[in-house]
Short mmCIF file of C-alpha atoms in Angstrom, two decimals:
data_model
loop_
_atom_site.label_atom_id
_atom_site.label_comp_id
_atom_site.label_asym_id
_atom_site.label_seq_id
_atom_site.Cartn_x
_atom_site.Cartn_y
_atom_site.Cartn_z
CA MET G 29 0.00 0.00 0.00
CA MET G 30 1.12 3.53 -0.74
CA THR G 31 2.72 5.49 2.08
CA LEU G 32 1.79 9.11 2.64
CA ASP G 33 5.09 10.37 3.99
CA ARG G 34 4.13 13.75 5.49
CA GLU G 35 1.84 14.90 8.29
CA PHE G 36 -0.29 17.94 9.04
CA ARG G 37 -1.51 18.48 12.59
CA TRP G 38 -4.97 20.03 12.89
CA LYS G 39 -6.94 20.37 16.13
CA GLY G 40 -5.47 17.20 17.60
CA ARG G 41 -5.79 15.24 14.37
CA THR G 42 -3.00 13.94 12.18
CA VAL G 43 -3.53 14.24 8.43
CA ALA G 44 -1.29 12.01 6.31
CA TRP G 45 -0.36 13.48 2.93
CA SER G 46 2.17 13.38 0.12
CA ARG G 47 3.35 15.61 -2.72
CA SER G 48 5.17 14.69 -5.91
CA GLY G 49 5.86 15.95 -9.41
CA SER G 50 6.21 19.47 -10.75
CA GLY G 51 3.97 21.97 -12.47
CA PRO G 52 0.55 23.42 -11.60
CA PRO G 53 -0.89 21.93 -8.39
CA VAL G 54 -3.59 19.26 -8.51
CA VAL G 55 -5.20 18.15 -5.24
CA PHE G 56 -7.15 14.88 -5.04
CA CYS G 57 -9.99 14.40 -2.52
CA HIS G 58 -11.24 10.90 -1.76
CA GLY G 59 -14.65 9.84 -0.51
CA THR G 60 -16.10 7.15 1.73
CA PRO G 61 -15.22 4.43 2.54
CA TRP G 62 -12.14 5.03 0.43
CA SER G 63 -8.76 6.69 0.91
CA SER G 64 -6.16 8.38 -1.24
CA VAL G 65 -5.05 4.94 -2.47
CA LEU G 66 -7.92 5.17 -4.96
CA TRP G 67 -6.34 8.24 -6.57
CA GLN G 68 -2.69 7.11 -6.44
CA PRO G 69 -2.41 5.72 -10.01
CA PHE G 70 -3.95 8.88 -11.45
CA ALA G 71 -1.64 11.11 -9.44
CA ASP G 72 1.31 9.01 -10.61
CA ALA G 73 0.23 9.45 -14.24
CA LEU G 74 -0.03 13.24 -13.89
CA GLN G 75 3.09 14.00 -11.88
CA SER G 76 5.27 14.57 -14.95
CA GLU G 77 3.14 17.62 -15.78
CA PHE G 78 1.62 18.63 -12.44
CA THR G 79 2.48 18.80 -8.75
CA VAL G 80 0.05 16.29 -7.27
CA TYR G 81 -1.19 16.21 -3.68
CA LEU G 82 -2.77 13.19 -2.00
CA TRP G 83 -4.21 13.17 1.52
CA ASP G 84 -6.41 11.05 3.77
CA MET G 85 -9.20 12.67 5.70
CA PRO G 86 -9.04 12.12 9.47
CA GLY G 87 -10.89 8.91 10.24
CA TYR G 88 -9.73 7.37 6.94
CA GLY G 89 -6.71 5.65 5.43
CA GLN G 90 -3.42 6.53 7.11
CA SER G 91 -4.70 9.58 9.01
CA SER G 92 -5.62 9.47 12.70
CA LYS G 93 -8.80 7.66 13.72
CA LEU G 94 -9.37 8.94 17.23
CA PRO G 95 -12.84 7.98 18.52
CA GLU G 96 -13.42 11.29 20.35
CA GLN G 97 -12.93 13.46 17.25
CA ALA G 98 -15.63 14.42 14.76
CA VAL G 99 -15.32 13.15 11.20
CA ASP G 100 -18.43 14.80 9.72
CA LEU G 101 -18.27 16.57 6.37
CA GLY G 102 -18.47 20.01 7.94
CA THR G 103 -15.33 19.29 9.95
CA GLN G 104 -13.55 17.80 6.93
CA SER G 105 -14.29 20.84 4.74
CA ALA G 106 -12.95 23.29 7.34
CA LEU G 107 -9.83 21.14 7.66
CA PHE G 108 -9.37 21.06 3.88
CA ARG G 109 -9.38 24.85 3.73
CA ASP G 110 -6.62 24.97 6.35
CA LEU G 111 -4.69 22.18 4.66
CA LEU G 112 -4.56 24.18 1.43
CA ASP G 113 -3.22 27.11 3.44
CA HIS G 114 -0.61 24.84 5.00
CA TRP G 115 0.50 23.80 1.52
CA GLY G 116 0.62 27.43 0.40
CA LEU G 117 -1.74 26.83 -2.51
CA ASP G 118 -3.75 29.82 -3.65
CA ALA G 119 -5.48 28.31 -6.72
CA PRO G 120 -5.03 24.56 -7.18
CA HIS G 121 -6.94 22.32 -9.51
CA VAL G 122 -9.12 20.09 -7.31
CA VAL G 123 -10.35 16.62 -8.26
CA ALA G 124 -12.92 15.06 -5.91
CA HIS G 125 -14.84 11.79 -5.65
CA ASP G 126 -17.89 10.77 -3.59
CA VAL G 127 -18.15 12.79 -0.34
CA GLY G 128 -14.85 14.38 -1.27
CA GLY G 129 -17.07 16.43 -3.56
CA THR G 130 -19.05 17.69 -0.59
CA VAL G 131 -15.82 18.53 1.22
CA ALA G 132 -14.39 20.40 -1.78
CA LEU G 133 -17.62 22.28 -2.52
CA ARG G 134 -18.11 23.34 1.10
CA ALA G 135 -14.47 24.41 1.48
CA HIS G 136 -14.83 26.64 -1.58
CA LEU G 137 -18.35 27.99 -1.07
CA LEU G 138 -18.46 28.32 2.73
CA HIS G 139 -14.81 28.72 3.72
CA GLY G 140 -13.47 30.64 0.75
CA ALA G 141 -10.90 28.10 -0.42
CA PRO G 142 -9.74 29.35 -3.84
CA TYR G 143 -9.56 26.86 -6.71
CA ALA G 144 -8.45 27.21 -10.31
CA THR G 145 -10.85 24.46 -11.42
CA LEU G 146 -12.95 21.67 -9.94
CA ALA G 147 -13.51 18.16 -11.32
CA LEU G 148 -16.36 16.26 -9.65
CA VAL G 149 -16.27 12.49 -10.14
CA ASP G 150 -19.40 10.59 -9.03
CA VAL G 151 -19.79 12.98 -6.11
CA VAL G 152 -22.19 13.36 -3.22
CA ALA G 153 -23.59 16.82 -3.90
CA LEU G 154 -27.38 16.66 -4.19
CA GLY G 155 -29.95 15.29 -1.80
CA PRO G 156 -31.36 12.84 -1.13
CA TRP G 157 -28.37 10.61 -0.45
CA GLY G 158 -27.38 7.91 1.98
CA SER G 159 -28.82 4.41 2.20
CA GLU G 160 -30.77 2.19 4.55
CA PHE G 161 -27.42 0.80 5.67
CA PHE G 162 -26.25 4.30 6.61
CA ARG G 163 -29.40 4.88 8.63
CA LEU G 164 -29.14 1.49 10.35
CA VAL G 165 -25.53 2.19 11.36
CA ALA G 166 -26.47 5.67 12.60
CA ASP G 167 -29.11 4.12 14.86
CA HIS G 168 -26.82 1.36 16.22
CA PRO G 169 -23.15 2.36 15.78
CA SER G 170 -21.90 0.58 18.90
CA VAL G 171 -23.49 -2.69 17.80
CA PHE G 172 -21.76 -2.57 14.42
CA GLU G 173 -18.44 -1.59 16.00
CA ALA G 174 -18.63 -4.66 18.25
CA GLN G 175 -19.19 -7.22 15.47
CA PRO G 176 -16.75 -10.14 15.30
CA PRO G 177 -13.94 -9.24 12.86
CA ALA G 178 -14.90 -11.95 10.37
CA VAL G 179 -18.51 -10.74 10.26
CA HIS G 180 -17.33 -7.16 9.82
CA ARG G 181 -14.98 -8.13 7.00
CA GLY G 182 -17.78 -9.95 5.19
CA ALA G 183 -20.13 -6.99 5.50
CA LEU G 184 -17.40 -4.57 4.48
CA GLU G 185 -16.46 -6.53 1.35
CA ALA G 186 -20.11 -6.94 0.34
CA TYR G 187 -20.70 -3.22 0.80
CA ILE G 188 -17.64 -2.17 -1.21
CA SER G 189 -18.40 -4.69 -3.97
CA GLY G 190 -21.62 -2.84 -4.73
CA ALA G 191 -19.67 0.25 -5.81
CA SER G 192 -18.07 -1.50 -8.79
CA HIS G 193 -19.96 -2.31 -11.99
CA ARG G 194 -17.34 -4.64 -13.47
CA GLY G 195 -16.19 -6.28 -10.23
CA LEU G 196 -13.04 -5.87 -8.17
CA THR G 197 -9.92 -8.00 -8.20
CA LYS G 198 -8.61 -9.56 -5.00
CA ASP G 199 -5.79 -6.98 -4.87
CA GLN G 200 -8.18 -4.08 -5.40
CA MET G 201 -10.49 -5.30 -2.66
CA GLN G 202 -7.56 -5.78 -0.28
CA ALA G 203 -6.30 -2.24 -0.89
CA LEU G 204 -9.75 -0.73 -0.32
CA THR G 205 -10.54 -2.71 2.83
CA ALA G 206 -7.08 -2.56 4.46
CA PRO G 207 -7.69 0.64 6.51
CA TRP G 208 -10.92 -0.79 7.95
CA VAL G 209 -10.03 -4.31 9.09
CA THR G 210 -7.95 -3.50 12.18
CA ASP G 211 -9.69 -3.02 15.53
CA GLU G 212 -9.19 0.74 15.18
CA GLY G 213 -10.30 0.70 11.58
CA GLN G 214 -13.47 -1.30 12.23
CA ALA G 215 -14.71 1.24 14.76
CA ALA G 216 -13.68 4.14 12.51
CA PHE G 217 -15.57 2.65 9.56
CA TYR G 218 -18.90 2.75 11.38
CA ARG G 219 -18.22 6.14 12.99
CA GLN G 220 -17.78 7.88 9.65
CA ILE G 221 -20.96 6.27 8.28
CA ALA G 222 -22.90 7.29 11.40
CA ALA G 223 -21.68 10.89 10.91
CA ALA G 224 -23.11 11.13 7.38
CA ASP G 225 -25.84 13.76 7.23
CA GLU G 226 -27.65 15.35 4.28
CA ARG G 227 -27.54 18.74 5.96
CA PHE G 228 -23.95 19.15 4.80
CA THR G 229 -25.07 19.21 1.18
CA ASP G 230 -28.38 20.96 1.93
CA GLU G 231 -26.38 23.91 3.30
CA VAL G 232 -24.58 24.52 0.00
CA GLU G 233 -26.85 23.22 -2.79
CA SER G 234 -28.39 26.65 -3.35
CA GLN G 235 -24.90 28.10 -3.95
CA TYR G 236 -23.87 25.76 -6.77
CA ARG G 237 -25.20 28.25 -9.34
CA THR G 238 -22.78 30.85 -8.01
CA LEU G 239 -19.67 28.81 -8.89
CA SER G 240 -17.54 30.94 -11.18
CA ILE G 241 -14.65 28.54 -11.75
CA PRO G 242 -14.49 25.95 -14.56
CA VAL G 243 -16.21 22.73 -13.42
CA LYS G 244 -16.10 19.28 -14.97
CA VAL G 245 -18.60 16.59 -13.93
CA ILE G 246 -17.48 13.01 -14.67
CA TRP G 247 -19.74 10.04 -13.91
CA GLY G 248 -20.01 6.29 -14.39
CA LEU G 249 -23.19 5.53 -16.33
CA GLU G 250 -23.83 2.43 -14.22
CA ASP G 251 -23.27 4.06 -10.81
CA ALA G 252 -25.57 2.12 -8.46
CA TRP G 253 -24.70 4.29 -5.45
CA ILE G 254 -25.36 7.71 -6.98
CA PRO G 255 -27.43 7.32 -10.16
CA VAL G 256 -26.44 9.18 -13.32
CA ASP G 257 -29.48 11.47 -13.16
CA ARG G 258 -27.63 13.23 -10.31
CA ALA G 259 -24.77 13.95 -12.71
CA ARG G 260 -27.04 15.47 -15.32
CA LEU G 261 -28.84 17.59 -12.75
CA LEU G 262 -25.60 18.79 -11.17
CA ALA G 263 -24.16 19.75 -14.55
CA ASP G 264 -27.36 21.66 -15.34
CA ILE G 265 -27.27 23.55 -12.05
CA ILE G 266 -23.61 24.63 -12.29
CA THR G 267 -23.33 27.33 -14.94
CA GLY G 268 -21.03 26.29 -17.76
CA ALA G 269 -20.18 22.88 -16.28
CA GLU G 270 -18.96 20.21 -18.67
CA LEU G 271 -20.42 16.71 -18.33
CA GLU G 272 -18.69 13.47 -19.35
CA LEU G 273 -20.35 10.10 -18.82
CA ILE G 274 -18.29 6.92 -18.80
CA ALA G 275 -19.94 3.79 -20.17
CA ASP G 276 -19.78 0.41 -18.43
CA ALA G 277 -18.55 1.99 -15.18
CA GLY G 278 -20.06 2.29 -11.73
CA HIS G 279 -19.29 4.40 -8.68
CA LEU G 280 -15.74 3.06 -8.55
CA VAL G 281 -15.01 4.35 -12.03
CA HIS G 282 -11.32 4.40 -10.99
CA HIS G 283 -11.30 0.59 -11.24
CA ASP G 284 -14.12 0.03 -13.72
CA ALA G 285 -12.73 2.34 -16.42
CA PRO G 286 -9.30 3.61 -15.35
CA VAL G 287 -8.04 4.48 -18.83
CA HIS G 288 -11.17 6.46 -19.69
CA LEU G 289 -11.05 8.31 -16.36
CA ALA G 290 -7.33 9.07 -16.67
CA THR G 291 -7.85 10.35 -20.22
CA ALA G 292 -10.79 12.52 -19.16
CA LEU G 293 -8.84 14.05 -16.28
CA HIS G 294 -5.72 14.68 -18.35
CA ARG G 295 -7.73 16.23 -21.17
CA TRP G 296 -9.53 18.47 -18.68
CA LEU G 297 -6.41 19.58 -16.83
CA ALA G 298 -4.45 20.17 -20.04
CA LYS G 299 -7.29 22.38 -21.26
CA VAL G 300 -7.57 24.51 -18.12
CA ARG G 301 -3.99 24.59 -16.78
#
């Protein structure tokens, strides 16, 4: 698994991050229940032309998973604004997936984080969102945290499998589940699901029309977690947004159609750099 070799301390949390390459800055934001490992191959492909930044939100991946600290999307967006300041970035290109989209949008619209452009890949941005599983975990988080490890692993793998349209390899599944199968990770997995709340998108949806930066919306046509009608609606709401749909790909478009996604991102960044 990739190692994020640097740390940022924020309000008692430790944020693991890495930087590589040279050129205009590109920052990748992961979603749930993922980590920056999902973006690593794309960052690697771009680092000859761009300075790429990867980071794990607190509660995820290689960042701290302290049970007493909030991991809600409001907290993550405030942290992201300060992380960009820590990096000294005044107008990076931002690429976000899943709830990383909520984090990026809130950081820009509510906290004034300046971006050059924003690429939104199968993002959580419009209500309603969440699932019956989310609501069940929110009602009984301590029960889920106390499951036997083998039961947790089975539920975790079944849950993650549903995000891919083409199916995941053994290595891909191992990389995606690795942060969540330790004792610390199991508890953290259910805490971040329990913290999911539509109010974090409700608070900013009305401001999407005010976005004045170039925005690209990229979506897997077969996304079973966030259906493609959300992509079309989001692209309609955001003035001037470009929309690109990727055939035969689900929510984990990174694994379902990696070449198409890499090409779309490179074409977008080359156009707006």
